[in-house]
Amino acid sequence: MAVSLGQILDPEAGRPALMGVLNVTPDSFSDGGRFLDAAAAVAQARRMIDEGADVIDIGAESTRPGSERVSADEQITRLRRIVPAVAALGALVSIDTTRATVAEFALDAGAAVINDVSAGRDDPRMFGLAAERGAAVVLMHMLGEPKTMQADPTYKDVVAEVKQFLAGRLDAAAAAGVPPERCIVDPGIGFGKKLQDNLALLAGIDRLCELGPPVLVGPSRKRFIGELTGQQDAEARTGGTIAACLAAWRRGASILRVHDVGQVAQALAVALAVEGRPSARGLPTRRRE
Ligand code: HH2
């Protein structure tokens, strides 16, 4: 199924799309172990859709700082029952993986978006697969790899460097047959970034928008919120998540990747209403073909 990003983005309404996070992992930083069970995972997906999620992003490998790699076979084992069941709910499904074998399994099971936090660098087959299958691809910036990325990330001008990296990955994707119209770019909040880097990137979203494709941001529950607020419990960082999402949206972000879909949707409904935007009445409605 060739994906048109118009399925999830609605520029006329002026509201961003919401990507609900579903981690089918024992070790994700904020919800590890909660959705390993297929019934619990599908119930969570249904809840996020009811709360206004446009896309459900399913991942079977944690990429938290210091995390260990998970083999493609193990990822597929974790995903086997869950991807088809979530796709059957009618949601657009995104697969959060850097391995083409896992992405291929998910596309066969009903996913339409590949969320590759390595932006096609981990698996040389990823862009070819996306081209062949007409999938949309999220290209995310990461400095280093999850195991070591927070050791001492250093930038001269983080926004310029991330922008240049993403421009290069858009070129690589296009060369492999994935046009920019099927790409989404993401600064990779928390992936090899210090606090000031994350803040500069959120403040600099408008510069990333100049690349052309929609910009996705994933600040949800992340460590920088704890650093700013002292909140050590990741699940209690919803307020900080909402503030980061609204700041990014005001600067042009089109897709917000979040765990707490209902709370973020509520915040957006109010923010949109204050701005007099057309979709201000009620919570967001999903757009599908
Ligand atoms: N963040 C995480 C995972 N995948 N994908 C994109 N495109 N952007 C992000 O910012 C992003 C992502 C990390 O968050 P989470 O999935 O909650 O944790 P974990 O990696 O521990 O499973």
PDB file of C-alpha atoms and ligand atoms in Angstrom:
ATOM      1  CA  MET A   1       0.000   0.000   0.000  1.00  0.00           C
ATOM      2  CA  ALA A   2       1.587   3.296  -1.089  1.00  0.00           C
ATOM      3  CA  VAL A   3       1.113   5.767   1.706  1.00  0.00           C
ATOM      4  CA  SER A   4       0.053   9.311   1.134  1.00  0.00           C
ATOM      5  CA  LEU A   5       1.025  11.454   4.082  1.00  0.00           C
ATOM      6  CA  GLY A   6      -2.258  13.279   3.494  1.00  0.00           C
ATOM      7  CA  GLN A   7      -3.799  10.285   5.252  1.00  0.00           C
ATOM      8  CA  ILE A   8      -2.357  11.441   8.538  1.00  0.00           C
ATOM      9  CA  LEU A   9      -1.631  15.109   8.010  1.00  0.00           C
ATOM     10  CA  ASP A  10      -4.313  17.711   7.689  1.00  0.00           C
ATOM     11  CA  PRO A  11      -2.614  21.034   7.066  1.00  0.00           C
ATOM     12  CA  GLU A  12      -5.917  22.791   6.463  1.00  0.00           C
ATOM     13  CA  ALA A  13      -7.072  21.967   9.964  1.00  0.00           C
ATOM     14  CA  GLY A  14      -3.748  23.314  11.226  1.00  0.00           C
ATOM     15  CA  ARG A  15      -3.496  20.623  13.828  1.00  0.00           C
ATOM     16  CA  PRO A  16      -0.630  18.164  14.123  1.00  0.00           C
ATOM     17  CA  ALA A  17      -1.120  14.433  13.799  1.00  0.00           C
ATOM     18  CA  LEU A  18      -0.732  12.386  16.963  1.00  0.00           C
ATOM     19  CA  MET A  19       1.427   9.263  16.902  1.00  0.00           C
ATOM     20  CA  GLY A  20       0.669   7.048  19.891  1.00  0.00           C
ATOM     21  CA  VAL A  21       3.610   5.051  21.274  1.00  0.00           C
ATOM     22  CA  LEU A  22       3.166   1.316  21.819  1.00  0.00           C
ATOM     23  CA  ASN A  23       6.292  -0.343  23.191  1.00  0.00           C
ATOM     24  CA  VAL A  24       6.181  -4.129  23.094  1.00  0.00           C
ATOM     25  CA  THR A  25       9.373  -4.416  25.125  1.00  0.00           C
ATOM     26  CA  PRO A  26      10.430  -5.482  28.613  1.00  0.00           C
ATOM     27  CA  ASP A  27      12.818  -2.527  28.998  1.00  0.00           C
ATOM     28  CA  SER A  28      11.481   0.717  27.474  1.00  0.00           C
ATOM     29  CA  PHE A  29      12.339   3.666  29.667  1.00  0.00           C
ATOM     30  CA  SER A  30       8.822   4.656  30.706  1.00  0.00           C
ATOM     31  CA  ASP A  31       6.488   1.738  29.967  1.00  0.00           C
ATOM     32  CA  GLY A  32       8.767  -1.314  29.676  1.00  0.00           C
ATOM     33  CA  GLY A  33       6.928  -4.589  30.299  1.00  0.00           C
ATOM     34  CA  ARG A  34       3.427  -3.108  30.355  1.00  0.00           C
ATOM     35  CA  PHE A  35       2.399  -4.079  26.822  1.00  0.00           C
ATOM     36  CA  LEU A  36       4.320  -7.290  26.142  1.00  0.00           C
ATOM     37  CA  ASP A  37       1.084  -9.198  26.481  1.00  0.00           C
ATOM     38  CA  ALA A  38      -0.862  -9.045  23.193  1.00  0.00           C
ATOM     39  CA  ALA A  39      -4.233  -8.338  24.813  1.00  0.00           C
ATOM     40  CA  ALA A  40      -2.791  -5.472  26.887  1.00  0.00           C
ATOM     41  CA  ALA A  41      -1.020  -4.044  23.814  1.00  0.00           C
ATOM     42  CA  VAL A  42      -4.126  -4.110  21.635  1.00  0.00           C
ATOM     43  CA  ALA A  43      -6.228  -2.596  24.435  1.00  0.00           C
ATOM     44  CA  GLN A  44      -3.702   0.230  24.775  1.00  0.00           C
ATOM     45  CA  ALA A  45      -3.745   0.811  21.000  1.00  0.00           C
ATOM     46  CA  ARG A  46      -7.542   0.946  21.043  1.00  0.00           C
ATOM     47  CA  ARG A  47      -7.463   3.407  23.905  1.00  0.00           C
ATOM     48  CA  MET A  48      -4.988   5.682  22.117  1.00  0.00           C
ATOM     49  CA  ILE A  49      -7.100   5.595  18.935  1.00  0.00           C
ATOM     50  CA  ASP A  50     -10.196   6.504  20.938  1.00  0.00           C
ATOM     51  CA  GLU A  51      -8.260   9.371  22.491  1.00  0.00           C
ATOM     52  CA  GLY A  52      -7.288  10.798  19.098  1.00  0.00           C
ATOM     53  CA  ALA A  53      -4.185   8.968  17.828  1.00  0.00           C
ATOM     54  CA  ASP A  54      -3.816   9.140  14.041  1.00  0.00           C
ATOM     55  CA  VAL A  55      -0.976   6.610  13.927  1.00  0.00           C
ATOM     56  CA  ILE A  56       0.118   3.870  16.322  1.00  0.00           C
ATOM     57  CA  ASP A  57       3.909   3.457  16.427  1.00  0.00           C
ATOM     58  CA  ILE A  58       4.748  -0.080  17.515  1.00  0.00           C
ATOM     59  CA  GLY A  59       8.289  -0.900  18.633  1.00  0.00           C
ATOM     60  CA  ALA A  60       9.843  -4.125  19.921  1.00  0.00           C
ATOM     61  CA  GLU A  61      13.342  -2.786  20.656  1.00  0.00           C
ATOM     62  CA  SER A  62      14.009  -0.119  23.249  1.00  0.00           C
ATOM     63  CA  THR A  63      16.346   2.647  22.108  1.00  0.00           C
ATOM     64  CA  ARG A  64      16.688   4.262  25.523  1.00  0.00           C
ATOM     65  CA  PRO A  65      20.217   5.389  26.407  1.00  0.00           C
ATOM     66  CA  GLY A  66      22.340   2.335  27.248  1.00  0.00           C
ATOM     67  CA  SER A  67      19.896  -0.192  25.784  1.00  0.00           C
ATOM     68  CA  GLU A  68      21.037  -3.519  24.323  1.00  0.00           C
ATOM     69  CA  ARG A  69      20.192  -4.531  20.762  1.00  0.00           C
ATOM     70  CA  VAL A  70      17.327  -6.963  20.132  1.00  0.00           C
ATOM     71  CA  SER A  71      17.638  -9.414  17.235  1.00  0.00           C
ATOM     72  CA  ALA A  72      15.251  -9.154  14.296  1.00  0.00           C
ATOM     73  CA  ASP A  73      13.840 -12.606  15.139  1.00  0.00           C
ATOM     74  CA  GLU A  74      13.087 -11.575  18.714  1.00  0.00           C
ATOM     75  CA  GLN A  75      11.461  -8.347  17.535  1.00  0.00           C
ATOM     76  CA  ILE A  76       9.228 -10.297  15.148  1.00  0.00           C
ATOM     77  CA  THR A  77       8.318 -12.770  17.906  1.00  0.00           C
ATOM     78  CA  ARG A  78       7.191  -9.867  20.102  1.00  0.00           C
ATOM     79  CA  LEU A  79       5.266  -8.241  17.242  1.00  0.00           C
ATOM     80  CA  ARG A  80       3.722 -11.294  15.594  1.00  0.00           C
ATOM     81  CA  ARG A  81       0.258 -11.116  17.107  1.00  0.00           C
ATOM     82  CA  ILE A  82       0.196  -7.412  17.864  1.00  0.00           C
ATOM     83  CA  VAL A  83       0.829  -5.685  14.518  1.00  0.00           C
ATOM     84  CA  PRO A  84      -2.011  -7.435  12.643  1.00  0.00           C
ATOM     85  CA  ALA A  85      -4.397  -6.917  15.557  1.00  0.00           C
ATOM     86  CA  VAL A  86      -3.646  -3.173  15.776  1.00  0.00           C
ATOM     87  CA  ALA A  87      -3.889  -2.793  11.981  1.00  0.00           C
ATOM     88  CA  ALA A  88      -7.287  -4.525  12.175  1.00  0.00           C
ATOM     89  CA  LEU A  89      -8.469  -1.724  14.482  1.00  0.00           C
ATOM     90  CA  GLY A  90      -8.282   0.540  11.418  1.00  0.00           C
ATOM     91  CA  ALA A  91      -5.394   2.642  12.662  1.00  0.00           C
ATOM     92  CA  LEU A  92      -2.471   3.613  10.502  1.00  0.00           C
ATOM     93  CA  VAL A  93       0.397   1.534  11.901  1.00  0.00           C
ATOM     94  CA  SER A  94       4.023   2.610  12.038  1.00  0.00           C
ATOM     95  CA  ILE A  95       6.799   0.151  12.847  1.00  0.00           C
ATOM     96  CA  ASP A  96       9.629   1.479  15.017  1.00  0.00           C
ATOM     97  CA  THR A  97      12.617  -0.558  13.886  1.00  0.00           C
ATOM     98  CA  THR A  98      15.976  -0.179  12.163  1.00  0.00           C
ATOM     99  CA  ARG A  99      15.912  -3.716  10.733  1.00  0.00           C
ATOM    100  CA  ALA A 100      14.466  -4.285   7.253  1.00  0.00           C
ATOM    101  CA  THR A 101      13.379  -7.855   8.089  1.00  0.00           C
ATOM    102  CA  VAL A 102      11.250  -6.537  10.944  1.00  0.00           C
ATOM    103  CA  ALA A 103       9.863  -3.712   8.814  1.00  0.00           C
ATOM    104  CA  GLU A 104       8.996  -6.198   6.073  1.00  0.00           C
ATOM    105  CA  PHE A 105       7.149  -8.427   8.536  1.00  0.00           C
ATOM    106  CA  ALA A 106       5.208  -5.387   9.816  1.00  0.00           C
ATOM    107  CA  LEU A 107       4.355  -4.122   6.316  1.00  0.00           C
ATOM    108  CA  ASP A 108       3.040  -7.599   5.456  1.00  0.00           C
ATOM    109  CA  ALA A 109       0.972  -7.494   8.655  1.00  0.00           C
ATOM    110  CA  GLY A 110      -0.636  -4.138   7.822  1.00  0.00           C
ATOM    111  CA  ALA A 111       1.845  -1.392   8.787  1.00  0.00           C
ATOM    112  CA  ALA A 112       2.304   1.501   6.351  1.00  0.00           C
ATOM    113  CA  VAL A 113       5.001   3.671   7.943  1.00  0.00           C
ATOM    114  CA  ILE A 114       8.586   2.719   8.840  1.00  0.00           C
ATOM    115  CA  ASN A 115       9.958   4.690  11.779  1.00  0.00           C
ATOM    116  CA  ASP A 116      13.711   4.171  11.457  1.00  0.00           C
ATOM    117  CA  VAL A 117      15.648   5.917  14.234  1.00  0.00           C
ATOM    118  CA  SER A 118      18.860   5.211  12.296  1.00  0.00           C
ATOM    119  CA  ALA A 119      17.458   6.950   9.184  1.00  0.00           C
ATOM    120  CA  GLY A 120      18.405   4.011   6.985  1.00  0.00           C
ATOM    121  CA  ARG A 121      21.992   3.713   8.245  1.00  0.00           C
ATOM    122  CA  ASP A 122      21.588   0.553  10.287  1.00  0.00           C
ATOM    123  CA  ASP A 123      20.275  -1.682   7.532  1.00  0.00           C
ATOM    124  CA  PRO A 124      21.223  -0.978   3.921  1.00  0.00           C
ATOM    125  CA  ARG A 125      18.066  -2.773   2.767  1.00  0.00           C
ATOM    126  CA  MET A 126      15.670  -0.404   4.542  1.00  0.00           C
ATOM    127  CA  PHE A 127      15.235   2.304   1.885  1.00  0.00           C
ATOM    128  CA  GLY A 128      14.958  -0.278  -0.907  1.00  0.00           C
ATOM    129  CA  LEU A 129      12.180  -2.014   1.009  1.00  0.00           C
ATOM    130  CA  ALA A 130      10.345   1.274   1.601  1.00  0.00           C
ATOM    131  CA  ALA A 131      10.678   2.169  -2.095  1.00  0.00           C
ATOM    132  CA  GLU A 132       9.407  -1.218  -3.224  1.00  0.00           C
ATOM    133  CA  ARG A 133       6.453  -1.173  -0.862  1.00  0.00           C
ATOM    134  CA  GLY A 134       5.489   2.512  -1.112  1.00  0.00           C
ATOM    135  CA  ALA A 135       5.886   2.936   2.649  1.00  0.00           C
ATOM    136  CA  ALA A 136       6.382   6.300   4.331  1.00  0.00           C
ATOM    137  CA  VAL A 137       9.632   6.604   6.284  1.00  0.00           C
ATOM    138  CA  VAL A 138      10.549   8.586   9.383  1.00  0.00           C
ATOM    139  CA  LEU A 139      14.193   9.692   9.164  1.00  0.00           C
ATOM    140  CA  MET A 140      15.500  10.501  12.632  1.00  0.00           C
ATOM    141  CA  HIS A 141      18.760  12.106  13.726  1.00  0.00           C
ATOM    142  CA  MET A 142      20.859  10.228  16.263  1.00  0.00           C
ATOM    143  CA  LEU A 143      24.471  10.922  17.245  1.00  0.00           C
ATOM    144  CA  GLY A 144      26.170   7.559  17.782  1.00  0.00           C
ATOM    145  CA  GLU A 145      24.029   4.618  18.879  1.00  0.00           C
ATOM    146  CA  PRO A 146      21.716   4.071  21.846  1.00  0.00           C
ATOM    147  CA  LYS A 147      24.300   2.156  23.904  1.00  0.00           C
ATOM    148  CA  THR A 148      26.746   5.067  23.982  1.00  0.00           C
ATOM    149  CA  MET A 149      24.936   8.118  22.561  1.00  0.00           C
ATOM    150  CA  GLN A 150      24.654  10.031  25.834  1.00  0.00           C
ATOM    151  CA  ALA A 151      28.368   9.642  26.724  1.00  0.00           C
ATOM    152  CA  ASP A 152      29.350  13.168  25.679  1.00  0.00           C
ATOM    153  CA  PRO A 153      27.396  14.440  22.692  1.00  0.00           C
ATOM    154  CA  THR A 154      28.944  17.648  21.372  1.00  0.00           C
ATOM    155  CA  TYR A 155      27.765  20.048  18.681  1.00  0.00           C
ATOM    156  CA  LYS A 156      28.858  23.497  17.492  1.00  0.00           C
ATOM    157  CA  ASP A 157      25.398  24.391  16.159  1.00  0.00           C
ATOM    158  CA  VAL A 158      23.061  21.521  16.905  1.00  0.00           C
ATOM    159  CA  VAL A 159      20.183  22.737  14.709  1.00  0.00           C
ATOM    160  CA  ALA A 160      22.439  23.322  11.687  1.00  0.00           C
ATOM    161  CA  GLU A 161      24.160  19.951  12.148  1.00  0.00           C
ATOM    162  CA  VAL A 162      20.905  18.028  12.567  1.00  0.00           C
ATOM    163  CA  LYS A 163      19.433  19.816   9.553  1.00  0.00           C
ATOM    164  CA  GLN A 164      22.461  18.956   7.431  1.00  0.00           C
ATOM    165  CA  PHE A 165      22.298  15.319   8.534  1.00  0.00           C
ATOM    166  CA  LEU A 166      18.593  15.081   7.690  1.00  0.00           C
ATOM    167  CA  ALA A 167      19.155  16.708   4.285  1.00  0.00           C
ATOM    168  CA  GLY A 168      21.778  14.028   3.571  1.00  0.00           C
ATOM    169  CA  ARG A 169      19.418  11.238   4.605  1.00  0.00           C
ATOM    170  CA  LEU A 170      16.632  12.688   2.438  1.00  0.00           C
ATOM    171  CA  ASP A 171      19.079  12.548  -0.480  1.00  0.00           C
ATOM    172  CA  ALA A 172      20.015   8.948   0.360  1.00  0.00           C
ATOM    173  CA  ALA A 173      16.353   7.961   0.591  1.00  0.00           C
ATOM    174  CA  ALA A 174      15.570   9.659  -2.734  1.00  0.00           C
ATOM    175  CA  ALA A 175      18.525   7.921  -4.394  1.00  0.00           C
ATOM    176  CA  ALA A 176      17.062   4.591  -3.256  1.00  0.00           C
ATOM    177  CA  GLY A 177      13.616   5.473  -4.628  1.00  0.00           C
ATOM    178  CA  VAL A 178      11.858   6.970  -1.586  1.00  0.00           C
ATOM    179  CA  PRO A 179      10.774  10.475  -2.624  1.00  0.00           C
ATOM    180  CA  PRO A 180      10.675  13.347  -0.099  1.00  0.00           C
ATOM    181  CA  GLU A 181       6.861  13.269  -0.283  1.00  0.00           C
ATOM    182  CA  ARG A 182       6.992   9.941   1.533  1.00  0.00           C
ATOM    183  CA  CYS A 183       9.538  11.084   4.121  1.00  0.00           C
ATOM    184  CA  ILE A 184       9.112  12.616   7.565  1.00  0.00           C
ATOM    185  CA  VAL A 185      12.090  14.139   9.375  1.00  0.00           C
ATOM    186  CA  ASP A 186      12.761  14.068  13.115  1.00  0.00           C
ATOM    187  CA  PRO A 187      15.475  15.799  15.178  1.00  0.00           C
ATOM    188  CA  GLY A 188      15.659  12.810  17.561  1.00  0.00           C
ATOM    189  CA  ILE A 189      15.016  14.426  20.914  1.00  0.00           C
ATOM    190  CA  GLY A 190      17.202  12.664  23.505  1.00  0.00           C
ATOM    191  CA  PHE A 191      19.241  10.669  20.978  1.00  0.00           C
ATOM    192  CA  GLY A 192      22.804  11.865  21.616  1.00  0.00           C
ATOM    193  CA  LYS A 193      21.694  15.257  22.928  1.00  0.00           C
ATOM    194  CA  LYS A 194      22.333  17.206  26.100  1.00  0.00           C
ATOM    195  CA  LEU A 195      19.619  19.301  27.720  1.00  0.00           C
ATOM    196  CA  GLN A 196      20.588  22.473  25.855  1.00  0.00           C
ATOM    197  CA  ASP A 197      20.654  20.559  22.549  1.00  0.00           C
ATOM    198  CA  ASN A 198      17.113  19.265  23.060  1.00  0.00           C
ATOM    199  CA  LEU A 199      15.892  22.770  23.892  1.00  0.00           C
ATOM    200  CA  ALA A 200      17.680  24.304  20.893  1.00  0.00           C
ATOM    201  CA  LEU A 201      16.128  21.684  18.599  1.00  0.00           C
ATOM    202  CA  LEU A 202      12.614  22.242  19.944  1.00  0.00           C
ATOM    203  CA  ALA A 203      13.112  25.995  19.527  1.00  0.00           C
ATOM    204  CA  GLY A 204      14.577  25.475  16.042  1.00  0.00           C
ATOM    205  CA  ILE A 205      11.841  23.305  14.525  1.00  0.00           C
ATOM    206  CA  ASP A 206      11.036  26.089  12.031  1.00  0.00           C
ATOM    207  CA  ARG A 207      14.543  25.718  10.585  1.00  0.00           C
ATOM    208  CA  LEU A 208      14.025  21.966  10.156  1.00  0.00           C
ATOM    209  CA  CYS A 209      10.699  22.666   8.408  1.00  0.00           C
ATOM    210  CA  GLU A 210      12.735  24.406   5.680  1.00  0.00           C
ATOM    211  CA  LEU A 211      13.839  20.930   4.552  1.00  0.00           C
ATOM    212  CA  GLY A 212      10.340  20.417   3.131  1.00  0.00           C
ATOM    213  CA  PRO A 213       8.945  17.169   4.593  1.00  0.00           C
ATOM    214  CA  PRO A 214       6.741  17.154   7.686  1.00  0.00           C
ATOM    215  CA  VAL A 215       8.649  17.343  10.983  1.00  0.00           C
ATOM    216  CA  LEU A 216       7.948  14.780  13.733  1.00  0.00           C
ATOM    217  CA  VAL A 217       9.049  15.320  17.325  1.00  0.00           C
ATOM    218  CA  GLY A 218       9.189  12.791  20.149  1.00  0.00           C
ATOM    219  CA  PRO A 219       9.773  14.581  23.467  1.00  0.00           C
ATOM    220  CA  SER A 220       7.366  12.325  25.354  1.00  0.00           C
ATOM    221  CA  ARG A 221       8.365  11.655  28.988  1.00  0.00           C
ATOM    222  CA  LYS A 222      12.042  12.042  28.114  1.00  0.00           C
ATOM    223  CA  ARG A 223      14.929  12.673  30.479  1.00  0.00           C
ATOM    224  CA  PHE A 224      15.334  16.356  29.566  1.00  0.00           C
ATOM    225  CA  ILE A 225      11.923  16.978  31.154  1.00  0.00           C
ATOM    226  CA  GLY A 226      13.199  15.384  34.342  1.00  0.00           C
ATOM    227  CA  GLU A 227      16.343  17.507  34.158  1.00  0.00           C
ATOM    228  CA  LEU A 228      14.259  20.673  33.880  1.00  0.00           C
ATOM    229  CA  THR A 229      11.684  19.799  36.514  1.00  0.00           C
ATOM    230  CA  GLY A 230      13.281  17.307  38.896  1.00  0.00           C
ATOM    231  CA  GLN A 231      10.535  14.776  38.088  1.00  0.00           C
ATOM    232  CA  GLN A 232      12.270  11.388  38.227  1.00  0.00           C
ATOM    233  CA  ASP A 233       9.173   9.323  37.434  1.00  0.00           C
ATOM    234  CA  ALA A 234       8.949   9.232  33.618  1.00  0.00           C
ATOM    235  CA  GLU A 235       5.223   8.425  33.681  1.00  0.00           C
ATOM    236  CA  ALA A 236       4.615  11.632  35.633  1.00  0.00           C
ATOM    237  CA  ARG A 237       6.149  13.871  32.941  1.00  0.00           C
ATOM    238  CA  THR A 238       2.920  14.511  31.021  1.00  0.00           C
ATOM    239  CA  GLY A 239       2.906  18.246  31.790  1.00  0.00           C
ATOM    240  CA  GLY A 240       6.438  18.679  30.457  1.00  0.00           C
ATOM    241  CA  THR A 241       5.575  16.542  27.429  1.00  0.00           C
ATOM    242  CA  ILE A 242       2.611  18.760  26.615  1.00  0.00           C
ATOM    243  CA  ALA A 243       4.665  21.942  26.934  1.00  0.00           C
ATOM    244  CA  ALA A 244       7.323  20.535  24.590  1.00  0.00           C
ATOM    245  CA  CYS A 245       4.672  19.371  22.096  1.00  0.00           C
ATOM    246  CA  LEU A 246       2.917  22.735  22.021  1.00  0.00           C
ATOM    247  CA  ALA A 247       6.225  24.589  21.643  1.00  0.00           C
ATOM    248  CA  ALA A 248       7.180  22.350  18.723  1.00  0.00           C
ATOM    249  CA  TRP A 249       3.740  22.628  17.118  1.00  0.00           C
ATOM    250  CA  ARG A 250       3.862  26.427  17.329  1.00  0.00           C
ATOM    251  CA  ARG A 251       7.128  26.281  15.388  1.00  0.00           C
ATOM    252  CA  GLY A 252       5.766  24.008  12.657  1.00  0.00           C
ATOM    253  CA  ALA A 253       5.968  20.389  13.853  1.00  0.00           C
ATOM    254  CA  SER A 254       3.296  18.292  12.110  1.00  0.00           C
ATOM    255  CA  ILE A 255       3.485  14.988  13.988  1.00  0.00           C
ATOM    256  CA  LEU A 256       3.795  14.541  17.756  1.00  0.00           C
ATOM    257  CA  ARG A 257       4.947  11.120  19.024  1.00  0.00           C
ATOM    258  CA  VAL A 258       3.517  10.691  22.513  1.00  0.00           C
ATOM    259  CA  HIS A 259       2.550   8.111  25.131  1.00  0.00           C
ATOM    260  CA  ASP A 260      -0.248  10.168  26.733  1.00  0.00           C
ATOM    261  CA  VAL A 261      -2.415  10.703  23.667  1.00  0.00           C
ATOM    262  CA  GLY A 262      -5.563  11.799  25.507  1.00  0.00           C
ATOM    263  CA  GLN A 263      -3.822  14.487  27.536  1.00  0.00           C
ATOM    264  CA  VAL A 264      -1.916  15.871  24.547  1.00  0.00           C
ATOM    265  CA  ALA A 265      -5.084  15.844  22.412  1.00  0.00           C
ATOM    266  CA  GLN A 266      -6.874  17.784  25.129  1.00  0.00           C
ATOM    267  CA  ALA A 267      -4.095  20.373  25.288  1.00  0.00           C
ATOM    268  CA  LEU A 268      -4.139  20.733  21.510  1.00  0.00           C
ATOM    269  CA  ALA A 269      -7.922  21.125  21.385  1.00  0.00           C
ATOM    270  CA  VAL A 270      -7.629  24.090  23.752  1.00  0.00           C
ATOM    271  CA  ALA A 271      -4.580  25.583  22.007  1.00  0.00           C
ATOM    272  CA  LEU A 272      -6.318  25.273  18.622  1.00  0.00           C
ATOM    273  CA  ALA A 273      -9.491  26.850  19.961  1.00  0.00           C
ATOM    274  CA  VAL A 274      -7.575  29.828  21.305  1.00  0.00           C
ATOM    275  CA  GLU A 275      -6.043  30.278  17.861  1.00  0.00           C
ATOM    276  CA  GLY A 276      -9.477  30.019  16.207  1.00  0.00           C
ATOM    277  CA  ARG A 277      -8.402  27.061  14.058  1.00  0.00           C
ATOM    278  CA  PRO A 278     -11.113  25.121  12.174  1.00  0.00           C
ATOM    279  CA  SER A 279     -10.696  21.809  13.991  1.00  0.00           C
ATOM    280  CA  ALA A 280     -10.966  23.490  17.366  1.00  0.00           C
ATOM    281  CA  ARG A 281     -14.326  21.932  18.201  1.00  0.00           C
ATOM    282  CA  GLY A 282     -13.812  18.717  20.116  1.00  0.00           C
ATOM    283  CA  LEU A 283     -10.896  16.366  19.994  1.00  0.00           C
ATOM    284  CA  PRO A 284      -9.085  15.599  16.754  1.00  0.00           C
ATOM    285  CA  THR A 285     -10.723  13.231  14.321  1.00  0.00           C
ATOM    286  CA  ARG A 286      -8.701  10.747  12.360  1.00  0.00           C
ATOM    287  CA  ARG A 287      -8.358  11.005   8.617  1.00  0.00           C
ATOM    288  CA  ARG A 288      -8.294   7.826   6.633  1.00  0.00           C
ATOM    289  CA  GLU A 289      -8.795   6.980   3.000  1.00  0.00           C
TER     290      GLU A 289
HETATM  291  N1  HH2 B   1      11.922   8.144  20.647  1.00  0.00           N
HETATM  292  C1  HH2 B   1      11.945   6.873  21.113  1.00  0.00           C
HETATM  293  C2  HH2 B   1      11.724   5.791  20.269  1.00  0.00           C
HETATM  294  N2  HH2 B   1      11.474   5.976  18.952  1.00  0.00           N
HETATM  295  N3  HH2 B   1      11.166   7.437  17.132  1.00  0.00           N
HETATM  296  C3  HH2 B   1      11.164   8.685  16.637  1.00  0.00           C
HETATM  297  N4  HH2 B   1      10.913   8.869  15.324  1.00  0.00           N
HETATM  298  N5  HH2 B   1      11.383   9.782  17.420  1.00  0.00           N
HETATM  299  C4  HH2 B   1      11.648   9.666  18.754  1.00  0.00           C
HETATM  300  O1  HH2 B   1      11.880  10.702  19.419  1.00  0.00           O
HETATM  301  C5  HH2 B   1      11.676   8.352  19.320  1.00  0.00           C
HETATM  302  C6  HH2 B   1      11.431   7.240  18.459  1.00  0.00           C
HETATM  303  C7  HH2 B   1      12.203   6.633  22.566  1.00  0.00           C
HETATM  304  O2  HH2 B   1      11.007   6.625  23.299  1.00  0.00           O
HETATM  305  P1  HH2 B   1      10.223   5.315  23.735  1.00  0.00           P
HETATM  306  O3  HH2 B   1       9.775   4.550  22.538  1.00  0.00           O
HETATM  307  O4  HH2 B   1       9.160   5.664  24.674  1.00  0.00           O
HETATM  308  O5  HH2 B   1      11.288   4.493  24.581  1.00  0.00           O
HETATM  309  P2  HH2 B   1      12.154   3.214  24.287  1.00  0.00           P
HETATM  310  O6  HH2 B   1      13.076   3.519  23.165  1.00  0.00           O
HETATM  311  O7  HH2 B   1      12.879   2.976  25.594  1.00  0.00           O
HETATM  312  O8  HH2 B   1      11.234   2.078  23.935  1.00  0.00           O
END
